[in-house]
Amino acid sequence: MKSWLIDPAALPHAAPPGGIAEGGLWSLLLWLGVSLLTAAVGVLLFTRWRPWRPLKKCLIVSLLLHLWMVLGLSAVSIPRAVAPKGPQELCITLEDTLPEAQRGRHEPPGKTTRGGGSLALRVAGVAPVPPPAEPKPHLAPLETALVETRQQATSEASQPWRETAAREPPQAAGPPGPRLVQPAALVPQLTNRPENAEPALATAGPTDQWPRRPAQPAESGSITTGPPAQPLPSTDTAVPVSAEAAEESRPPDTPGRSTHKGLEPLSTTVARETPGHGSRADPGQSASQSDAEGGRHSIPAPYSWRIAPDRSEVARRFGASEESEKAVDRALDWLAGNQDPDGRWNPRHHGAGDERFELGRDRQGAGTRADTGITGLALLAFAGRGNTHQRGPYAATVQKGVKFLLDVQAPDGNLAGQAAPYEFMYCHGIATLALSEIVGLSGDAQLRGPLASAVAYTVASQDPWGGGWRYRPGEPGDTSQLGWQLLALRSAELAGIAVPRSTWEGAARYLATVSAGTHGGLAAYRPGERATRTMTAEALVCRQLLGLWPTHPAAREAGDYLLGELPGEGAPNRYYWYYATMAMYQLQGTHWELWNRALQRTLLATQRRDAPFAGSWDPTTRWDGYGGRVYATALATLCLEAYYRFMPPTGADRPGQSPAVH
């Protein structure tokens, strides 16, 4: 609000009315005339005028009355505004100075949108500014890391976002990718949330085996972060990229893209060690290994079997075989031999982007530009055997892959590289998951900053009302995206990066909207759709991460449903097998025994043995066309590493045994 001193004399004033200034005489004449007229009408009623038609009499009387009224009104004096002497203060609000189109619009009472926000605010993309809130203690590590990351960020555009038309020559860098509203927005803000959107987390069992989160009572005043103000291009209007343009548009090492260019080499020593190097970890304890600085790093308990000296024995006890372990060896050899010199696994070199219109939808050849996502999957396969950039027989391979991810990370933290809309959040989530596991296994302090930045981007990209993730940051989510993002966040927590509790609460809220079945164990792709086995498997993994114990009725219901389509039955779907393998391994008992037997039979029979594809799997199952041969091989390898990739629940120490009831 601003004030100006204005001379009242300069303001316009009413001019004196024309005509008579004094109306007293006219008023007297008016009333006198009305009286005479009334008397005359009364007299005429008893004279010859009485027989006249009533209509004529009324007309004459009306004309006379209106005439007298006009004369009377002309005698009314309009007071003249008197200009005050001296300057007066005039207050004008800021809204008075705005163009009409920019002034606030107020919705009628009760007119709200999903999440309780004003429709005007939602459409404009502006969130109400909450009162300052005291920082949450458990967010301190993340916020500290973000401050350090922001200080390193450059002032240029965050991420070369490109949507190249089929006949348009590729550019060195395109429009910027999705960015957060501002760096400060990475720190969560208090927002209003629907009162009825707080589903309770599942009762948790022990948390020292599977990387599940313990259930805790909901806190009041939970924290959520809003979606970015700049969404990605619409997935409904994405322009397909030709094979030639895609090949020419490999993500360049653009100066200023990454905030981590100044990092020292990832490891001062790259050792080629046997996977069994390290001490045998107790199921509830953490293993230790040397880090690059020569200190000791405590490996999170869920990863400890990856580096156990008796890993093969453990694997056989939980269903692995000599042939399955040899298949993993062949797969890792093939992946290592097909890495590009710059560290990526190039999807365009291995059949990615083959549009097969899955579920009847054109995804514009998604996968063609998914360099970081495919690279992340390959790195996960190596990490599943305990390899990092500091240890293991594939340390050099992992080092190059991690360096590629750091080189393409944008200043806002996203790891999607130059991915197109349909693959953007998949790529970011998978790459973040890979980086999280490598940090958890190695403890490399140099990677904590980039990882914290990537986690912050994931948190900020969550739909603040529905709790899920979608192709574009802030969109209402789907279950397929949820699995990758939650796996990445939970692995980041194991690596020491704090994740806001509200993020987990939002995920539980989303899962409640896609649940189905008698006990809520089944799940759909999106709210309102029918449940499928693929989404049930992924949702079961998500629920296990949130604390669902294997003996819960919802977990048993989901497991029974998945047994209705084992590997080798129905349409082959490696994506389904990947999530179902993780979920069934945690259930153990008959569920795991039946699933594992069918899984090995199918995967071992389909692995290629002939050069140049020896050790890989053909991209022939559902969704393989988008990711190509590296995608298919990495997922199959992760399935065969399930026996030691994560530890099973306490009480299940041999195949066929169900976890103890807690």
XYZ file of C-alpha atoms in Angstrom:
662
model
C 0.000 0.000 0.000
C 1.333 3.416 -0.976
C 0.213 6.925 -0.034
C 0.442 10.107 -1.965
C -0.396 13.670 -0.792
C -2.906 15.151 -3.228
C -4.222 18.720 -3.337
C -7.999 18.479 -2.963
C -8.406 21.579 -5.059
C -7.230 19.567 -8.039
C -10.009 17.032 -7.632
C -13.163 17.522 -9.758
C -16.198 18.883 -7.975
C -19.878 18.972 -8.879
C -21.005 22.110 -10.645
C -23.895 24.045 -9.131
C -27.187 22.824 -10.517
C -28.795 24.991 -13.135
C -32.122 26.677 -12.414
C -33.520 27.902 -9.124
C -31.272 27.879 -6.120
C -34.040 28.143 -3.515
C -36.803 25.505 -3.689
C -39.113 26.694 -0.885
C -41.519 28.658 -3.151
C -41.788 25.838 -5.628
C -42.590 23.359 -2.889
C -45.380 25.591 -1.626
C -46.802 25.991 -5.123
C -46.573 22.227 -5.706
C -48.554 21.318 -2.638
C -51.049 24.082 -3.303
C -51.587 22.807 -6.825
C -52.059 19.233 -5.663
C -54.620 20.412 -3.103
C -56.548 22.407 -5.678
C -56.475 19.499 -8.105
C -57.819 17.134 -5.463
C -60.610 19.543 -4.590
C -61.480 20.054 -8.245
C -61.713 16.313 -8.854
C -64.004 15.953 -5.858
C -66.291 18.723 -7.124
C -66.401 17.384 -10.654
C -67.535 14.014 -9.402
C -70.863 15.636 -8.617
C -71.110 17.578 -11.907
C -71.503 16.701 -15.589
C -67.895 15.380 -15.695
C -68.995 12.392 -13.669
C -70.577 10.532 -16.630
C -67.262 10.611 -18.571
C -65.568 7.320 -19.158
C -63.296 6.357 -16.255
C -60.308 5.802 -18.541
C -60.392 9.364 -19.827
C -60.714 10.763 -16.343
C -57.755 8.749 -15.086
C -55.632 9.829 -18.031
C -56.287 13.505 -17.392
C -55.597 13.204 -13.687
C -52.341 11.269 -14.351
C -51.055 13.903 -16.756
C -51.731 16.660 -14.266
C -50.020 14.800 -11.443
C -46.898 14.057 -13.525
C -46.702 17.691 -14.541
C -46.721 18.803 -10.949
C -44.125 16.139 -10.038
C -41.736 17.387 -12.709
C -42.104 20.905 -11.448
C -41.501 19.721 -7.904
C -38.351 17.756 -8.719
C -36.883 20.705 -10.536
C -37.066 22.549 -7.270
C -34.900 19.997 -5.440
C -31.442 21.396 -4.764
C -28.367 19.087 -5.103
C -25.764 19.978 -2.485
C -22.455 21.020 -3.893
C -19.235 19.302 -2.761
C -17.117 21.652 -0.752
C -13.429 21.356 -1.457
C -11.464 20.960 1.765
C -8.623 23.304 2.339
C -5.075 22.024 2.372
C -3.606 18.726 1.146
C -5.242 15.451 2.240
C -3.812 11.860 2.331
C -5.267 9.446 -0.196
C -4.590 5.673 0.276
C -4.512 3.441 -2.773
C -4.007 -0.332 -2.465
C -1.649 -2.215 -4.747
C -4.551 -4.103 -6.339
C -6.050 -0.766 -7.400
C -2.981 -0.162 -9.554
C -2.985 -3.590 -11.263
C -4.618 -4.277 -14.602
C -8.005 -5.833 -14.205
C -6.806 -9.163 -15.682
C -4.146 -9.436 -12.971
C -6.344 -8.723 -9.990
C -7.164 -11.579 -7.642
C -10.230 -13.593 -8.389
C -12.178 -14.938 -5.457
C -14.008 -18.198 -5.641
C -17.464 -18.410 -4.125
C -17.647 -19.963 -0.657
C -17.178 -23.711 -0.744
C -15.554 -23.683 -4.213
C -12.372 -25.641 -3.619
C -10.204 -27.972 -5.595
C -8.630 -31.312 -4.808
C -6.436 -30.912 -1.809
C -8.456 -28.044 -0.387
C -6.643 -25.298 -2.285
C -8.226 -22.369 -4.034
C -8.995 -22.974 -7.711
C -7.466 -19.638 -8.618
C -4.261 -20.488 -6.820
C -4.105 -23.961 -8.374
C -4.621 -22.713 -11.928
C -2.065 -19.987 -11.495
C 0.410 -22.414 -10.020
C 0.850 -20.277 -6.918
C 0.758 -21.861 -3.494
C -0.334 -19.990 -0.362
C 2.638 -18.724 1.586
C 2.609 -20.504 4.939
C 3.833 -18.952 8.167
C 7.483 -19.615 8.909
C 7.908 -22.996 10.548
C 10.715 -24.194 12.702
C 12.927 -26.686 10.854
C 12.346 -30.374 11.484
C 15.347 -32.035 13.144
C 15.262 -35.050 10.838
C 15.586 -32.866 7.734
C 18.839 -31.263 8.785
C 21.175 -33.544 6.810
C 19.199 -33.086 3.604
C 18.948 -29.324 3.994
C 22.665 -29.039 4.748
C 23.502 -31.020 1.658
C 21.182 -28.862 -0.421
C 22.858 -25.671 0.748
C 26.231 -27.082 -0.253
C 24.855 -28.197 -3.599
C 23.275 -24.828 -4.346
C 26.566 -23.092 -3.677
C 28.166 -25.224 -6.374
C 25.411 -24.773 -8.923
C 26.022 -22.583 -11.945
C 23.795 -19.725 -13.022
C 22.995 -21.261 -16.400
C 19.981 -23.303 -17.360
C 19.709 -26.506 -15.387
C 19.251 -29.253 -17.895
C 19.269 -29.345 -21.649
C 15.748 -30.453 -22.342
C 15.169 -31.319 -25.952
C 12.301 -32.533 -27.962
C 13.754 -32.894 -31.454
C 11.359 -33.215 -34.354
C 11.913 -36.044 -36.811
C 13.244 -33.757 -39.574
C 14.820 -31.118 -37.388
C 18.614 -31.204 -36.997
C 19.605 -31.956 -33.411
C 20.850 -29.073 -31.318
C 23.743 -29.112 -28.900
C 21.384 -28.303 -26.085
C 17.661 -27.764 -25.935
C 15.252 -25.962 -23.671
C 15.870 -26.442 -19.956
C 14.358 -29.467 -18.255
C 12.079 -29.440 -15.267
C 13.407 -27.219 -12.516
C 12.287 -26.603 -9.029
C 10.463 -23.349 -8.377
C 13.584 -21.999 -6.741
C 16.436 -23.556 -4.777
C 14.745 -22.630 -1.522
C 11.762 -24.723 -2.542
C 13.849 -27.834 -1.986
C 13.346 -27.256 1.733
C 9.842 -28.579 2.467
C 7.151 -26.101 3.437
C 4.099 -26.545 5.611
C 0.970 -26.917 3.528
C -2.610 -27.868 4.150
C -3.537 -31.429 3.320
C -6.914 -33.156 3.173
C -8.057 -34.288 6.589
C -9.156 -37.676 5.284
C -5.929 -38.455 3.422
C -3.839 -39.976 6.201
C -3.900 -43.767 5.791
C -2.021 -45.510 8.547
C 1.205 -47.238 7.614
C 1.243 -50.991 7.911
C 2.459 -52.553 11.115
C 6.134 -53.254 10.683
C 8.306 -56.091 11.733
C 12.044 -55.951 12.397
C 13.799 -53.475 10.134
C 17.323 -54.872 10.072
C 16.833 -57.229 7.110
C 14.754 -55.888 4.236
C 15.152 -52.126 3.794
C 11.668 -51.462 5.160
C 10.664 -48.458 7.198
C 9.126 -48.942 10.651
C 5.601 -47.685 11.090
C 5.218 -44.651 13.335
C 2.212 -42.614 14.398
C 1.457 -39.733 12.114
C 2.757 -36.357 13.139
C 0.697 -33.239 13.200
C 1.609 -30.512 10.790
C 3.273 -32.811 8.337
C 5.508 -31.370 5.710
C 5.019 -31.545 1.982
C 6.680 -29.915 -0.940
C 4.734 -28.504 -3.830
C 5.296 -29.337 -7.479
C 7.648 -27.297 -9.633
C 6.230 -24.353 -11.493
C 7.737 -25.480 -14.805
C 6.401 -28.914 -15.806
C 7.838 -30.981 -18.586
C 6.268 -30.840 -22.027
C 2.973 -32.667 -22.185
C 3.276 -36.390 -22.729
C 0.238 -36.196 -24.973
C 2.007 -33.984 -27.502
C 5.530 -35.341 -27.401
C 7.286 -35.273 -30.755
C 8.778 -38.614 -31.816
C 12.510 -38.639 -32.305
C 13.908 -40.267 -35.393
C 16.624 -42.871 -35.039
C 19.089 -40.636 -36.870
C 18.356 -37.633 -34.698
C 18.508 -39.727 -31.562
C 21.886 -41.153 -32.476
C 23.302 -37.726 -33.247
C 21.927 -36.204 -30.063
C 23.860 -38.123 -27.462
C 24.033 -36.024 -24.293
C 27.179 -33.935 -24.672
C 29.497 -32.939 -21.881
C 28.087 -29.451 -21.896
C 30.071 -27.033 -19.720
C 28.051 -25.890 -16.770
C 25.579 -28.765 -16.851
C 26.806 -30.632 -13.829
C 27.381 -29.151 -10.420
C 30.033 -31.772 -9.715
C 32.659 -31.036 -12.346
C 35.148 -30.073 -9.673
C 35.069 -33.408 -7.877
C 38.273 -35.316 -7.467
C 38.465 -38.732 -9.146
C 35.886 -40.999 -7.582
C 38.438 -43.340 -6.108
C 42.137 -43.077 -5.533
C 42.413 -46.832 -5.912
C 40.344 -48.993 -8.209
C 40.777 -52.552 -7.001
C 39.831 -55.700 -8.851
C 38.864 -57.913 -5.953
C 36.879 -61.075 -5.623
C 33.237 -60.552 -4.709
C 33.719 -62.503 -1.515
C 36.172 -60.012 -0.048
C 34.999 -58.812 3.356
C 33.781 -60.258 6.609
C 30.709 -62.398 7.045
C 27.930 -60.210 8.381
C 25.489 -61.288 11.019
C 21.900 -60.878 9.755
C 21.249 -58.017 12.135
C 24.649 -56.388 11.945
C 26.433 -54.219 9.412
C 29.475 -55.361 7.526
C 32.480 -53.103 7.098
C 34.874 -52.459 4.267
C 37.646 -50.009 3.525
C 36.719 -46.805 1.800
C 38.848 -44.726 -0.555
C 40.428 -42.805 2.305
C 41.469 -45.943 4.130
C 38.844 -45.665 6.858
C 36.082 -48.078 7.729
C 32.596 -47.885 6.304
C 29.669 -49.655 7.902
C 27.645 -51.310 5.146
C 23.876 -51.267 5.736
C 22.652 -54.650 6.952
C 20.305 -55.275 3.991
C 23.353 -55.190 1.658
C 25.690 -57.278 3.806
C 25.166 -60.596 2.025
C 26.377 -59.064 -1.237
C 29.956 -59.023 0.056
C 29.787 -62.019 2.388
C 32.651 -64.503 1.899
C 30.119 -67.335 1.912
C 27.701 -65.565 -0.399
C 27.399 -68.576 -2.696
C 26.447 -70.786 0.226
C 23.861 -68.242 1.372
C 22.496 -67.998 -2.157
C 22.075 -71.756 -2.471
C 20.308 -71.894 0.880
C 17.709 -69.466 -0.438
C 17.192 -71.093 -3.808
C 20.133 -70.193 -6.031
C 21.897 -72.841 -8.068
C 25.282 -73.229 -9.650
C 23.718 -72.519 -13.028
C 21.990 -69.351 -11.807
C 25.274 -68.008 -10.424
C 27.065 -68.779 -13.688
C 24.297 -66.996 -15.571
C 24.948 -63.882 -13.469
C 28.669 -64.118 -14.249
C 27.963 -64.287 -17.983
C 25.513 -61.379 -17.799
C 27.936 -59.095 -15.957
C 30.660 -59.931 -18.463
C 28.367 -59.004 -21.349
C 27.307 -55.747 -19.679
C 30.912 -54.771 -18.970
C 31.863 -55.476 -22.570
C 29.099 -53.285 -23.970
C 29.743 -50.109 -21.992
C 30.528 -47.003 -24.023
C 33.912 -45.290 -23.488
C 32.224 -42.364 -21.710
C 30.700 -44.730 -19.137
C 27.125 -44.959 -20.359
C 25.214 -47.929 -21.698
C 23.769 -46.483 -24.860
C 20.162 -47.588 -25.406
C 20.336 -46.620 -29.084
C 23.052 -49.214 -29.648
C 20.977 -52.040 -28.207
C 17.522 -51.804 -29.740
C 15.815 -49.375 -27.357
C 12.927 -47.178 -28.430
C 11.081 -49.904 -30.329
C 7.526 -48.583 -30.052
C 5.144 -51.518 -29.612
C 2.113 -49.508 -28.458
C 1.875 -51.356 -25.168
C -1.613 -51.099 -23.675
C -2.667 -49.344 -26.878
C -0.739 -46.148 -26.209
C 1.851 -44.429 -28.373
C 4.756 -43.447 -26.131
C 6.729 -41.819 -28.926
C 9.471 -44.453 -28.910
C 10.270 -43.970 -25.238
C 13.653 -45.343 -24.254
C 15.634 -43.915 -27.140
C 17.070 -41.180 -24.934
C 16.992 -43.061 -21.633
C 20.789 -43.103 -21.274
C 20.842 -42.488 -17.527
C 18.046 -44.954 -16.808
C 19.660 -47.780 -18.785
C 23.040 -46.938 -17.272
C 21.464 -47.013 -13.828
C 20.000 -50.481 -14.424
C 23.380 -51.827 -15.520
C 25.053 -50.325 -12.447
C 22.408 -51.920 -10.225
C 23.276 -55.318 -11.684
C 26.926 -54.818 -10.742
C 26.059 -53.446 -7.299
C 23.828 -56.468 -6.711
C 27.010 -58.547 -6.599
C 28.734 -56.070 -4.268
C 30.702 -54.219 -6.952
C 31.354 -50.508 -6.441
C 33.748 -48.008 -7.999
C 36.206 -48.908 -5.222
C 36.007 -52.682 -4.988
C 35.117 -55.817 -6.899
C 36.161 -57.279 -10.258
C 34.116 -54.652 -12.111
C 35.259 -51.594 -10.141
C 36.570 -49.791 -13.233
C 33.290 -50.411 -15.065
C 31.250 -49.054 -12.171
C 33.549 -46.046 -11.824
C 32.993 -45.016 -15.436
C 29.244 -45.475 -15.100
C 29.038 -43.363 -11.957
C 31.153 -40.643 -13.553
C 28.766 -40.518 -16.499
C 25.794 -39.989 -14.170
C 27.596 -37.198 -12.326
C 28.595 -35.546 -15.594
C 25.003 -35.287 -16.800
C 23.392 -34.384 -13.468
C 21.656 -31.021 -13.703
C 22.172 -28.220 -11.162
C 18.657 -28.843 -9.810
C 19.666 -32.419 -8.985
C 17.818 -34.408 -11.631
C 19.625 -37.367 -13.175
C 17.372 -37.798 -16.199
C 19.901 -36.453 -18.680
C 18.172 -35.757 -21.987
C 15.329 -38.199 -21.488
C 12.023 -37.514 -23.229
C 8.762 -37.010 -21.290
C 7.680 -40.644 -21.021
C 11.082 -41.715 -19.708
C 12.186 -38.666 -17.725
C 11.161 -39.600 -14.168
C 11.931 -43.273 -14.786
C 15.487 -42.315 -15.709
C 15.880 -40.027 -12.732
C 14.500 -42.605 -10.298
C 16.562 -45.537 -11.599
C 19.774 -43.496 -11.752
C 19.156 -42.214 -8.219
C 18.581 -45.784 -7.019
C 21.883 -46.899 -8.556
C 23.778 -43.994 -7.029
C 22.141 -44.668 -3.646
C 23.205 -48.317 -3.580
C 26.762 -47.499 -4.596
C 27.027 -44.837 -1.880
C 25.556 -47.259 0.646
C 28.043 -49.969 -0.317
C 31.100 -47.711 -0.561
C 30.461 -44.837 1.828
C 32.214 -42.494 -0.609
C 31.749 -39.001 0.823
C 32.284 -37.405 -2.589
C 29.039 -38.930 -3.829
C 26.871 -37.799 -0.926
C 26.360 -34.281 -2.275
C 25.180 -35.406 -5.727
C 22.991 -38.059 -4.109
C 21.404 -35.568 -1.705
C 20.672 -33.260 -4.630
C 19.035 -36.094 -6.585
C 16.942 -37.089 -3.565
C 15.803 -33.501 -3.121
C 14.621 -33.439 -6.724
C 12.676 -36.660 -6.167
C 11.033 -35.284 -3.027
C 10.089 -32.045 -4.766
C 8.669 -33.935 -7.769
C 6.126 -35.845 -5.688
C 2.469 -34.987 -6.165
C 1.835 -33.088 -2.905
C -1.827 -34.080 -2.753
C -1.974 -37.599 -4.153
C 1.475 -38.658 -2.946
C 2.654 -40.375 -6.143
C 4.977 -39.638 -9.056
C 4.240 -39.457 -12.762
C 5.990 -38.620 -16.031
C 6.184 -34.946 -15.092
C 7.059 -33.587 -11.637
C 3.997 -32.840 -9.520
C 1.494 -34.746 -11.656
C -0.961 -37.224 -10.077
C 1.017 -40.417 -9.836
C 0.956 -43.993 -11.085
C 2.102 -47.207 -9.416
C 4.775 -47.953 -12.013
C 6.652 -44.764 -11.138
C 6.095 -45.236 -7.417
C 8.224 -48.359 -7.157
C 11.383 -46.821 -8.604
C 11.097 -43.625 -6.584
C 10.495 -45.406 -3.264
C 13.333 -47.859 -3.864
C 15.615 -44.901 -4.580
C 14.502 -43.000 -1.481
C 14.811 -45.986 0.841
C 18.262 -46.817 -0.519
C 19.235 -43.175 -0.036
C 18.190 -43.426 3.604
C 20.393 -46.500 3.983
C 23.216 -44.356 2.573
C 22.594 -41.699 5.221
C 20.463 -39.184 3.298
C 17.407 -38.012 5.231
C 14.011 -38.160 3.523
C 11.054 -36.133 4.891
C 8.503 -38.252 6.707
C 5.742 -36.571 4.723
C 7.166 -38.140 1.559
C 6.555 -41.611 2.973
C 3.123 -40.611 4.232
C 2.258 -39.355 0.765
C 3.322 -42.668 -0.751
C 1.106 -44.556 1.707
C -1.735 -42.205 0.846
C -1.283 -42.949 -2.843
C -1.183 -46.723 -2.297
C -4.511 -46.521 -0.494
C -6.089 -45.064 -3.641
C -5.017 -47.954 -5.899
C -5.615 -50.814 -3.471
C -8.093 -53.585 -4.215
C -8.929 -57.051 -2.963
C -10.442 -58.375 0.240
C -7.478 -57.270 2.356
C -6.230 -54.451 0.117
C -3.286 -56.485 -1.169
C -3.959 -56.021 -4.882
C -3.183 -52.827 -6.769
C -3.988 -50.970 -9.976
C -1.854 -48.811 -12.237
C -3.832 -45.677 -11.353
C -6.781 -44.915 -9.066
C -10.058 -46.219 -10.413
C -8.504 -48.827 -12.704
C -8.638 -52.597 -12.291
C -5.905 -54.426 -10.419
C -3.181 -56.226 -12.382
C -0.462 -58.644 -11.348
C 2.361 -56.360 -12.468
C 1.100 -53.446 -10.413
C 0.242 -55.725 -7.492
C 3.846 -56.960 -7.447
C 5.248 -53.426 -7.554
C 2.801 -52.177 -4.934
C 3.693 -55.107 -2.667
C 7.357 -54.089 -2.822
C 6.336 -50.518 -1.976
C 4.258 -51.689 0.975
C 7.155 -53.800 2.200
C 9.381 -50.725 2.033
C 6.781 -48.883 4.112
C 6.798 -51.601 6.752
C 4.321 -54.292 5.687
C 5.281 -57.534 7.399
C 5.122 -60.738 5.289
C 2.471 -62.318 7.517
C 0.028 -59.443 7.017
C -3.190 -60.567 5.240
C -2.615 -58.012 2.472
C 0.839 -59.458 1.782
C -0.480 -63.016 1.655
C -3.339 -61.954 -0.599
C -0.917 -60.307 -3.018
C 1.387 -63.328 -2.999
C -1.473 -65.702 -3.763
C -2.529 -63.482 -6.656
C 0.988 -63.478 -8.126
C 1.150 -67.270 -7.987
C -1.644 -67.238 -10.546
C 0.882 -66.247 -13.237
C 4.360 -67.642 -12.732
C 7.297 -66.948 -15.068
C 6.796 -68.988 -18.203
C 3.023 -68.660 -17.981
C 1.011 -66.118 -19.905
C 2.639 -63.292 -21.843
C 6.328 -62.950 -20.858
C 6.885 -59.784 -18.855
C 10.355 -59.222 -17.396
C 9.243 -56.037 -15.641
C 6.616 -58.062 -13.780
C 9.160 -60.760 -12.916
C 11.581 -58.174 -11.494
C 9.151 -56.723 -8.948
C 7.451 -60.035 -8.180
C 10.835 -61.646 -7.484
C 11.711 -59.004 -4.892
C 8.277 -59.235 -3.293
C 8.066 -63.042 -3.199
C 11.587 -63.336 -1.784
C 10.434 -61.309 1.202
C 7.372 -63.520 1.626
C 9.538 -66.671 1.522
C 7.741 -69.943 2.261
C 5.744 -71.632 -0.460
C 5.308 -68.351 -2.343
C 9.043 -67.990 -2.893
C 9.695 -71.663 -3.514
C 7.131 -71.895 -6.318
C 8.087 -68.560 -7.827
C 11.844 -69.176 -7.744
C 11.552 -72.580 -9.392
C 9.608 -71.118 -12.339
C 11.881 -68.062 -12.530
C 15.090 -70.048 -12.869
C 13.585 -72.432 -15.360
C 12.509 -69.530 -17.588
C 15.561 -67.262 -17.320
C 18.228 -69.942 -17.612
C 16.593 -71.361 -20.717
C 16.443 -68.007 -22.516
C 19.904 -66.541 -21.840
C 21.947 -66.215 -25.024
C 25.087 -68.354 -25.311
C 26.227 -67.320 -28.789
C 28.489 -64.381 -29.624
C 28.183 -61.457 -29.723
C 25.192 -61.672 -27.369
C 26.493 -64.381 -25.039
C 25.322 -63.651 -21.511
C 22.490 -61.311 -22.509
C 18.753 -61.783 -22.883
C 16.815 -60.869 -26.008
C 14.419 -57.922 -25.562
C 11.363 -59.957 -26.481
C 9.101 -59.701 -23.432
C 6.557 -57.005 -22.691
C 8.093 -53.520 -22.303
C 11.534 -54.760 -23.460
C 11.146 -52.843 -26.708
C 11.464 -49.530 -24.893
C 14.628 -50.433 -22.982
C 16.388 -52.762 -25.391
C 18.890 -55.540 -24.700
C 20.691 -53.822 -21.802
C 17.359 -53.266 -20.060
C 16.313 -56.906 -20.530
C 19.696 -58.232 -19.401
C 19.927 -56.005 -16.331
C 16.436 -56.932 -15.090
C 17.075 -60.648 -15.592
C 20.381 -60.350 -13.736
C 18.753 -58.538 -10.820
C 16.197 -61.344 -10.584
C 18.975 -63.945 -10.332
C 20.765 -61.868 -7.667
C 17.692 -61.809 -5.431
C 19.146 -64.462 -3.089
C 21.675 -62.031 -1.611
C 20.750 -58.616 -2.997
C 18.584 -57.964 0.068
C 18.304 -60.002 3.225
C 15.015 -61.797 3.894
C 12.902 -61.291 7.022
C 14.137 -62.637 10.337
C 13.192 -66.267 10.837
C 13.413 -67.358 7.203
C 16.789 -69.031 6.832
C 16.067 -71.744 4.269
C 13.825 -72.242 1.223
C 10.270 -73.203 1.982
C 10.253 -71.664 5.454
C 7.931 -68.773 6.155
C 9.085 -65.885 8.349
C 8.274 -66.141 12.007
C 5.171 -64.309 13.131
C 6.058 -61.148 15.076
